[in-house]
mmCIF file of C-alpha atoms in Angstrom:
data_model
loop_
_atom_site.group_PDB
_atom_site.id
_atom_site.type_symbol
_atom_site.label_atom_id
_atom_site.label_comp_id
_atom_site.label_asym_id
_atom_site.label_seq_id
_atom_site.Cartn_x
_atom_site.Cartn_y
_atom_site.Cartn_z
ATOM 1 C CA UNK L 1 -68.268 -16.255 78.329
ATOM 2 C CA UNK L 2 -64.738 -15.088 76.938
ATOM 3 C CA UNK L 3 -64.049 -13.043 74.148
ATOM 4 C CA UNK L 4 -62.421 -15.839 72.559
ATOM 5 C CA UNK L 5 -65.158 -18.617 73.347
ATOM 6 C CA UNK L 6 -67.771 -19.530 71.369
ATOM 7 C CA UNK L 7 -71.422 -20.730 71.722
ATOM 8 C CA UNK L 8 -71.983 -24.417 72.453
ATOM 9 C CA UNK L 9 -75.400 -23.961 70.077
ATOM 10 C CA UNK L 10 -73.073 -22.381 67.346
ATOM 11 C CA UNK L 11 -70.428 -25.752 67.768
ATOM 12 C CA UNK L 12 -73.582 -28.225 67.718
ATOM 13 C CA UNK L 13 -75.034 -26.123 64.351
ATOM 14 C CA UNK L 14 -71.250 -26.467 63.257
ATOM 15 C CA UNK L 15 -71.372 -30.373 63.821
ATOM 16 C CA UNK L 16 -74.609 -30.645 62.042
ATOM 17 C CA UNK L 17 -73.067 -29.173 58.735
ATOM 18 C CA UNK L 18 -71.734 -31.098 56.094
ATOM 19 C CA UNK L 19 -68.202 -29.153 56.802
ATOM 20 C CA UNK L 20 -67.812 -30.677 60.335
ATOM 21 C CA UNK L 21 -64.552 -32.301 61.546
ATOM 22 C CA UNK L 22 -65.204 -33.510 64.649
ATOM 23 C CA UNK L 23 -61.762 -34.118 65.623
ATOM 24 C CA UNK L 24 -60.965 -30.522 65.596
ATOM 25 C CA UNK L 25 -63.097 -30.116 68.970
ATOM 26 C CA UNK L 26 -60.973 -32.759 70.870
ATOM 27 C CA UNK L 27 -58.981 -31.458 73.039
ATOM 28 C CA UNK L 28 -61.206 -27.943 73.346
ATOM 29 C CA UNK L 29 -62.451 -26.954 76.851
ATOM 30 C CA UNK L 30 -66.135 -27.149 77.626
ATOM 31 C CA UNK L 31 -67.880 -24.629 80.228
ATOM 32 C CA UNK L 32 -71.092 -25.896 81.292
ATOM 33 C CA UNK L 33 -71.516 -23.290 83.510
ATOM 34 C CA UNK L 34 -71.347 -25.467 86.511
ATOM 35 C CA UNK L 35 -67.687 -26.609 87.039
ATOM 36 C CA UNK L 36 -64.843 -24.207 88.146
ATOM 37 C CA UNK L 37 -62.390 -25.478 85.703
ATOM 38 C CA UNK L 38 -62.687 -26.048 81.639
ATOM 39 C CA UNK L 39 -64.025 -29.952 80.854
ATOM 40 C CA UNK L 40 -61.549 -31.263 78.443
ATOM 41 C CA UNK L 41 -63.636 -32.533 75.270
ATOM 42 C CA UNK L 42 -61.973 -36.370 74.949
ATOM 43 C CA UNK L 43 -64.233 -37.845 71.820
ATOM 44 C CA UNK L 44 -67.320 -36.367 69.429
ATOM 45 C CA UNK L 45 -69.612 -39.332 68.711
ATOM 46 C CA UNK L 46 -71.729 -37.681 65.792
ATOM 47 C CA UNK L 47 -74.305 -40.998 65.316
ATOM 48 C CA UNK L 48 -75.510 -40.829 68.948
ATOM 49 C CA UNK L 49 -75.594 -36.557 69.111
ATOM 50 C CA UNK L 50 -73.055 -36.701 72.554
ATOM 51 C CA UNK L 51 -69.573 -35.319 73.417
ATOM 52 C CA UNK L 52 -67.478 -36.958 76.245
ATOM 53 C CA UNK L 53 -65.485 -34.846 78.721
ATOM 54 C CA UNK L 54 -62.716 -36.195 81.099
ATOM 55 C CA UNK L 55 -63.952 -35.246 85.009
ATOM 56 C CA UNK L 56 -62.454 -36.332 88.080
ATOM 57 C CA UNK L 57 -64.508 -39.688 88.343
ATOM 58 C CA UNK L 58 -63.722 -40.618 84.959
ATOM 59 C CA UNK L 59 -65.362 -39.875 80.967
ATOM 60 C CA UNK L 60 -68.623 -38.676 80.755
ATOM 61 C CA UNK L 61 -70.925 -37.916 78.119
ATOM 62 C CA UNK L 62 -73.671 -35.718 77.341
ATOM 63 C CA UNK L 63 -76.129 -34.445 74.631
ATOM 64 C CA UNK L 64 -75.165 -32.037 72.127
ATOM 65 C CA UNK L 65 -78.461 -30.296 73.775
ATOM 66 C CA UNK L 66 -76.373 -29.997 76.475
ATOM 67 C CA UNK L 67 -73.621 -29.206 74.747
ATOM 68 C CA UNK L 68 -75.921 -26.099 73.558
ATOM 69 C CA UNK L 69 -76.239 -24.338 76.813
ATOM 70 C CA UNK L 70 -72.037 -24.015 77.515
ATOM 71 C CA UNK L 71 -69.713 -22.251 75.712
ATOM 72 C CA UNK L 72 -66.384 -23.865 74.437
ATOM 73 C CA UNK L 73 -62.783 -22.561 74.402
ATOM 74 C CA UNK L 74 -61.715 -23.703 70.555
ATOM 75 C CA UNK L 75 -58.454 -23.766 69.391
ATOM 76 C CA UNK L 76 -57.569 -21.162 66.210
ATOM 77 C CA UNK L 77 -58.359 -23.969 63.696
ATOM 78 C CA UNK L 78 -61.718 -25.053 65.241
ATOM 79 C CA UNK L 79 -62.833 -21.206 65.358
ATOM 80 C CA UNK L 80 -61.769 -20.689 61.968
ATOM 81 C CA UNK L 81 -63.949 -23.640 60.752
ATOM 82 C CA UNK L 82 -67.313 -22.920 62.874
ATOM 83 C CA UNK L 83 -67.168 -19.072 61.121
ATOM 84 C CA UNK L 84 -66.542 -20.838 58.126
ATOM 85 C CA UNK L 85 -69.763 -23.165 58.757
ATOM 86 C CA UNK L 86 -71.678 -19.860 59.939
ATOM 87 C CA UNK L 87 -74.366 -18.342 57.712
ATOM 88 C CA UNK L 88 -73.831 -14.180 57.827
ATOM 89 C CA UNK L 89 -76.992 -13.745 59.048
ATOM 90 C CA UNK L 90 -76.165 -16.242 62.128
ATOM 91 C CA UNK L 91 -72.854 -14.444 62.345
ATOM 92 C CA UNK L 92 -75.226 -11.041 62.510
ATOM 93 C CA UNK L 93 -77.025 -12.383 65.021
ATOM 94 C CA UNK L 94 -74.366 -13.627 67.202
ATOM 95 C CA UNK L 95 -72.695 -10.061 67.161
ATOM 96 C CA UNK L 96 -76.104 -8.460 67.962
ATOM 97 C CA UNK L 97 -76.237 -11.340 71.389
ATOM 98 C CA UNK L 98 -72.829 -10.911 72.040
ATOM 99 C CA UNK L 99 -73.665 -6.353 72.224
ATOM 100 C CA UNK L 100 -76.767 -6.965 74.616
ATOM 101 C CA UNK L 101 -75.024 -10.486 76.547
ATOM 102 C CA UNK L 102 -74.162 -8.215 79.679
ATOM 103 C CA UNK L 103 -77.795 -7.199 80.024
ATOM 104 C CA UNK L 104 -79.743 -9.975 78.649
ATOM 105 C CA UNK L 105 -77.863 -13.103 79.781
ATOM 106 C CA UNK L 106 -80.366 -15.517 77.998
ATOM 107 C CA UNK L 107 -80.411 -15.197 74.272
ATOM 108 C CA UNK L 108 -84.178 -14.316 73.194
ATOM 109 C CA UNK L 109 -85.525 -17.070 71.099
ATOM 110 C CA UNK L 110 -86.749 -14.803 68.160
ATOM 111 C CA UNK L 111 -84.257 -12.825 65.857
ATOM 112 C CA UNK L 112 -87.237 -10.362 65.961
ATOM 113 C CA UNK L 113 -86.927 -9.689 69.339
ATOM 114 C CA UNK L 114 -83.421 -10.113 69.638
ATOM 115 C CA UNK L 115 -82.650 -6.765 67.522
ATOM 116 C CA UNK L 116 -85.670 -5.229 69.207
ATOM 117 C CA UNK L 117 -84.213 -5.860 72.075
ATOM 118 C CA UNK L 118 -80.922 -4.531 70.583
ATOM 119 C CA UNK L 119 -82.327 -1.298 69.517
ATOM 120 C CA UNK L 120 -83.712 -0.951 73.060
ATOM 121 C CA UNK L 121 -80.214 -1.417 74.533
ATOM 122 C CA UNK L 122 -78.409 0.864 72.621
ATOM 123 C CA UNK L 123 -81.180 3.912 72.809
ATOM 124 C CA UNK L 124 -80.863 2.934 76.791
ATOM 125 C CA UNK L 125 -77.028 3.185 76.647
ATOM 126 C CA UNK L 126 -77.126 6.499 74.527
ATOM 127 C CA UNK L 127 -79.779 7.577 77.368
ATOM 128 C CA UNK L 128 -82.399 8.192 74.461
ATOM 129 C CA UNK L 129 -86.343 7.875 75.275
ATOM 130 C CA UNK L 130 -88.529 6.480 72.617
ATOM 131 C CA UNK L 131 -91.885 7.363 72.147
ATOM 132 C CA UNK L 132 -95.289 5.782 73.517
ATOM 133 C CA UNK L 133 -95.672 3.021 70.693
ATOM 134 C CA UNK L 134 -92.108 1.986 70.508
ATOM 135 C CA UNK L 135 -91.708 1.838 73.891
ATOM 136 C CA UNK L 136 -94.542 -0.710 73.679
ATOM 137 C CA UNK L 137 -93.293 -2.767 71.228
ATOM 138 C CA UNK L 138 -89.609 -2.943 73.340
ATOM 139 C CA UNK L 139 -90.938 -3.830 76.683
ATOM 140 C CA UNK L 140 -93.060 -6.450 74.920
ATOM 141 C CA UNK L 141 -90.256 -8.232 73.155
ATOM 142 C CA UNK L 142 -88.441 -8.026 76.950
ATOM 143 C CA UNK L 143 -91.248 -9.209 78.322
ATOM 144 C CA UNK L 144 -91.398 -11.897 76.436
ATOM 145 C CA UNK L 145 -88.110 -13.025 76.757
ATOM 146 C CA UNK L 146 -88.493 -12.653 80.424
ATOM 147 C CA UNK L 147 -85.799 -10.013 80.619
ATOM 148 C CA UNK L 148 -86.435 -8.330 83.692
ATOM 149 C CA UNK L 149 -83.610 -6.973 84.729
ATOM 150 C CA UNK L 150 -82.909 -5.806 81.570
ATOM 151 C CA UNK L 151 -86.446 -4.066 81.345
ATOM 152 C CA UNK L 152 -85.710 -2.292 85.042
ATOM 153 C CA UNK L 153 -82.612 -0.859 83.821
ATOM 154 C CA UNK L 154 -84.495 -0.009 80.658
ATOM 155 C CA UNK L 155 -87.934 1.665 81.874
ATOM 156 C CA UNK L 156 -85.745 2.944 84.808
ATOM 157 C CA UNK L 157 -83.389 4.871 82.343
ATOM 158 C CA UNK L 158 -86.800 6.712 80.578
ATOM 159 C CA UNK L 159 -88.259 7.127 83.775
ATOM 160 C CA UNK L 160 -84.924 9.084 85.073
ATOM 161 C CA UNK L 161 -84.914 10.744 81.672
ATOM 162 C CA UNK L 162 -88.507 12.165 82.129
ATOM 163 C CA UNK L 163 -88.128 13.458 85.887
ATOM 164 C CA UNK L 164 -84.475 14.831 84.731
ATOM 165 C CA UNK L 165 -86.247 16.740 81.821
ATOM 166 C CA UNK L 166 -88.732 18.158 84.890
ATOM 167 C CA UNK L 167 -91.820 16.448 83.883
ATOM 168 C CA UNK L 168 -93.430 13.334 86.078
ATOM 169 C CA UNK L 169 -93.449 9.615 83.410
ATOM 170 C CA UNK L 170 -96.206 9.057 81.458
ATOM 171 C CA UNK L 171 -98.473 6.498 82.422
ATOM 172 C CA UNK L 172 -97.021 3.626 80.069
ATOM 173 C CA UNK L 173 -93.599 3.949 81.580
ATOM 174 C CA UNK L 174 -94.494 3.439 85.365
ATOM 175 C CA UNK L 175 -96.352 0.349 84.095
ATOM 176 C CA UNK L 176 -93.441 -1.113 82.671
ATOM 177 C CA UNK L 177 -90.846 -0.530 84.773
ATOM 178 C CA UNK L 178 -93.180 -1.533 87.996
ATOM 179 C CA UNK L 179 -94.025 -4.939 86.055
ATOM 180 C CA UNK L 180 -89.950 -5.240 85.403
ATOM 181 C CA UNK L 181 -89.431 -4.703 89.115
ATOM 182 C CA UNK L 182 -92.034 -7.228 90.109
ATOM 183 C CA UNK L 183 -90.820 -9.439 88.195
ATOM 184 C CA UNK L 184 -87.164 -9.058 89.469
ATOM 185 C CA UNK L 185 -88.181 -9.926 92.246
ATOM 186 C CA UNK L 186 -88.507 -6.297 93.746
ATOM 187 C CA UNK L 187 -92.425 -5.900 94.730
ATOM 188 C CA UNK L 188 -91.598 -3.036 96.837
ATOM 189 C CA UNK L 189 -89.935 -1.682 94.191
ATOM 190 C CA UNK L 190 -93.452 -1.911 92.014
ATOM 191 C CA UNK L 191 -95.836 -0.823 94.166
ATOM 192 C CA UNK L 192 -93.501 2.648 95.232
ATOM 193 C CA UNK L 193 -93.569 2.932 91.264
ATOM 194 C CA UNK L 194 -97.346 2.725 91.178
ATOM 195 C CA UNK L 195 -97.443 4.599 94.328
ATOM 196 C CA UNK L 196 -95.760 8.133 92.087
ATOM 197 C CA UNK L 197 -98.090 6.771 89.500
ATOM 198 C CA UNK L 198 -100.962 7.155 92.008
ATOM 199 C CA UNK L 199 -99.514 10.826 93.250
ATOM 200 C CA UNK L 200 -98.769 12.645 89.861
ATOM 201 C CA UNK L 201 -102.695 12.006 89.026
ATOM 202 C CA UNK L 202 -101.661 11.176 85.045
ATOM 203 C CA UNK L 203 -104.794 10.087 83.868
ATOM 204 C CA UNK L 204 -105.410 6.985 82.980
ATOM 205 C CA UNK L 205 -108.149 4.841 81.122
ATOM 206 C CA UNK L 206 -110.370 2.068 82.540
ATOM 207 C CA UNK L 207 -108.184 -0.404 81.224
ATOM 208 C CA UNK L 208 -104.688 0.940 82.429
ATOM 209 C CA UNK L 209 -106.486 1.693 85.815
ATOM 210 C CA UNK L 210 -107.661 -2.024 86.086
ATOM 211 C CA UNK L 211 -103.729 -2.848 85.154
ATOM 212 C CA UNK L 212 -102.289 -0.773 87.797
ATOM 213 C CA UNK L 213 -104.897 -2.414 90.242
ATOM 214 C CA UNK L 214 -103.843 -6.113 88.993
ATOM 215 C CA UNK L 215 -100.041 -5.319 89.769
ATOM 216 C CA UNK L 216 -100.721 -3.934 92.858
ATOM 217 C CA UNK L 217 -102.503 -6.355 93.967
ATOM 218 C CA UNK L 218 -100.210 -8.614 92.773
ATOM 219 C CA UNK L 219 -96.890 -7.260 94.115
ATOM 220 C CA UNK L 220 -98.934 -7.270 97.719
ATOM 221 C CA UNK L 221 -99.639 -10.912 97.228
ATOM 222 C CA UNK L 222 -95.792 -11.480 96.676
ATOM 223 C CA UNK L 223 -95.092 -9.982 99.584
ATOM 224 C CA UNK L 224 -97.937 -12.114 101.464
ATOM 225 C CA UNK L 225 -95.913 -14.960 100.555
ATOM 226 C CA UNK L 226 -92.827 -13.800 101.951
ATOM 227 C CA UNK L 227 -94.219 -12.749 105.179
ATOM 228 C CA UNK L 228 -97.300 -14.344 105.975
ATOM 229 C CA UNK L 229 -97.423 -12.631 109.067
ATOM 230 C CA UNK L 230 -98.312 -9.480 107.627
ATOM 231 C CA UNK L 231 -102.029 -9.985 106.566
ATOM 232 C CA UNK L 232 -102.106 -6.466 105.595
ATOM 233 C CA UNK L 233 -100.594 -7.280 102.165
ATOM 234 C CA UNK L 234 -103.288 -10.100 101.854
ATOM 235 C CA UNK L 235 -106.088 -7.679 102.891
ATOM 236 C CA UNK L 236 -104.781 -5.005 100.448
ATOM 237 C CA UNK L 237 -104.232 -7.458 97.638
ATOM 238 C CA UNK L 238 -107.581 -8.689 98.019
ATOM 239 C CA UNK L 239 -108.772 -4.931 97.675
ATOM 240 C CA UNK L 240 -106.781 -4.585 94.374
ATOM 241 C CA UNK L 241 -108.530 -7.438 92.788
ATOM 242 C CA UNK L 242 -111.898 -6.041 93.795
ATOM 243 C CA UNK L 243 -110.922 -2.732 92.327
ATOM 244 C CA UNK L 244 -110.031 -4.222 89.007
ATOM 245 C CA UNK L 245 -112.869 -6.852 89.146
ATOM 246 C CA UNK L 246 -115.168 -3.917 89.204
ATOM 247 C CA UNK L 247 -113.717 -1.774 86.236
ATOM 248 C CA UNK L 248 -113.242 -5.102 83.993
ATOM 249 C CA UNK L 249 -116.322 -8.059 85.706
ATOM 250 C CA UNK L 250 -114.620 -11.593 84.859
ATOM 251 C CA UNK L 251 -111.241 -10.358 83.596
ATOM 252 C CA UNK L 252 -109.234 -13.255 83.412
ATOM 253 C CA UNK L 253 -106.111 -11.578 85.277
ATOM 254 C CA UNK L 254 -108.514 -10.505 88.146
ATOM 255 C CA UNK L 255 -110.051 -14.033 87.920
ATOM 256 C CA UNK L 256 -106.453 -15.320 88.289
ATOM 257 C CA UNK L 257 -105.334 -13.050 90.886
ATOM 258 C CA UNK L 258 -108.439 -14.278 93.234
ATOM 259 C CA UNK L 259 -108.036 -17.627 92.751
ATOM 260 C CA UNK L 260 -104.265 -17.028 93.868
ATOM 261 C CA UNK L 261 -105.266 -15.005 96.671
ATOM 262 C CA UNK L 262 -108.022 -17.733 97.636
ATOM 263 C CA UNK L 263 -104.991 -20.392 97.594
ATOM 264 C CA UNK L 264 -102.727 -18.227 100.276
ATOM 265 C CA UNK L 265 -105.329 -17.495 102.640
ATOM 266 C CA UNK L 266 -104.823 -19.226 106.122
ATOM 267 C CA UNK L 267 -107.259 -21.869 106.546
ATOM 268 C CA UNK L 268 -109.694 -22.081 109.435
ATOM 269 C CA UNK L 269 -108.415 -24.997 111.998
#
């Protein structure tokens, strides 16, 4: 997205308002984030919610819910009339998006956790650490909007922070970041994490112990999957949901984590 485009959800809340002028967004480019080139918007058809776009093979329309999910290139008269249309606090929000857009690509549903998330980025950029409970309550809201790449480069910057300042993560952090990498797509990633976890000896309650045991067991499953030759990770997966199942008997995760494990094991010809 340009500097200069805007939001196809702030166009379709702009067409929705009683100061639309629909003919002000003919003739704008559409990015769906698909094509190469900028769709030329041919005709707004308000009654029926749906734009129409020239294409090679001739008009075609779509939803404004599609329209939602590009971003348009407006011309100096349409921008000027979709601020115009925009409440400040929308206009708050869209600068807030717009600060975090190059880390968190999707927009999180919540204004909650969007400046959550906000706060988060900026303390990461200004390579600040927060404590134990905020930390919490920023990986949840990332979490939540499934920001995992965003949460590696997060948890990774107070991880870094910690081992710069001489002293091994706390607990909480390693957690994090190795659910982040997991997530990401990185298992290896999350289990070395645990793995320092494992070697600094931090202690750790029944509950976070269970956790750990969960995401290793976990990550090793992922694995599994991508290399079923290597029953190792199934055989130490299976050992990580034991481990849990015996601090926490008929934890749902653990229950979950078997039934997954149950579902990848080779079956007997």
């Amino acid at each position: 997205m340009g500097d200069a485009d805007i939001a196809g959800a702030d166009i379709v809340r702009w067409l929705e308002s009683p100061e639309t002028a629909v003919d002000l967004l003919v003739g704008c480019g559409f990015d769906d984030g698909d094509c190469e080139d900028l769709l030329a918007i041919t005709a707004v058809d308000l009654p029926r919610r749906r734009i129409t776009y020239a294409s090679a093979s001739g008009p075609r329309a779509i939803p404004f819910a599609r329209l939602a999910d590009g971003v348009v290139a407006p011309s100096a008269l349409l921008r000027a009339a979709v601020e115009a249309a925009t409440p400040p606090s929308q206009r708050e929000e869209n600068a807030a998006f717009d600060e975090i857009r190059d880390l968190v690509p999707q927009r999180p549903a919540s204004r909650e956790d969007l400046f959550v998330i906000l706060e988060a980025v900026r303390a990461h950029r200004a390579g600040e650490t927060p404590d134990r409970d905020v930390r919490h309550v920023r990986a949840k809201a990332l979490k939540r909007c499934r920001a995992w790449s965003a949460g590696v480069a997060i948890a990774g910057g107070w991880r870094d922070a910690a081992i710069a300042a001489g002293a091994w993560p706390q607990g909480d952090i390693a957690v994090h970041l190795a659910r982040f990498q997991r997530e990401a797509k990185d298992p290896r990633g999350s289990l070395a994490t645990l793995a320092d976890l494992r070697f600094a000896r931090q202690p750790l309650d029944e509950r976070q112990r269970a956790i750990v045991a969960l995401m290793e067991g976990a990550a090793h499953a992922d694995l599994f999957e991508a290399q079923r030759r290597n029953a190792e990770h199934l055989e130490r997966a299976f050992a990580c949901a034991a481990q849990a199942w015996a601090i926490a008997p008929k934890d749902e995760a653990a229950n979950a984590l078997y039934q997954r494990l149950h579902a990848l094991t080779p079956k007997r010809p």
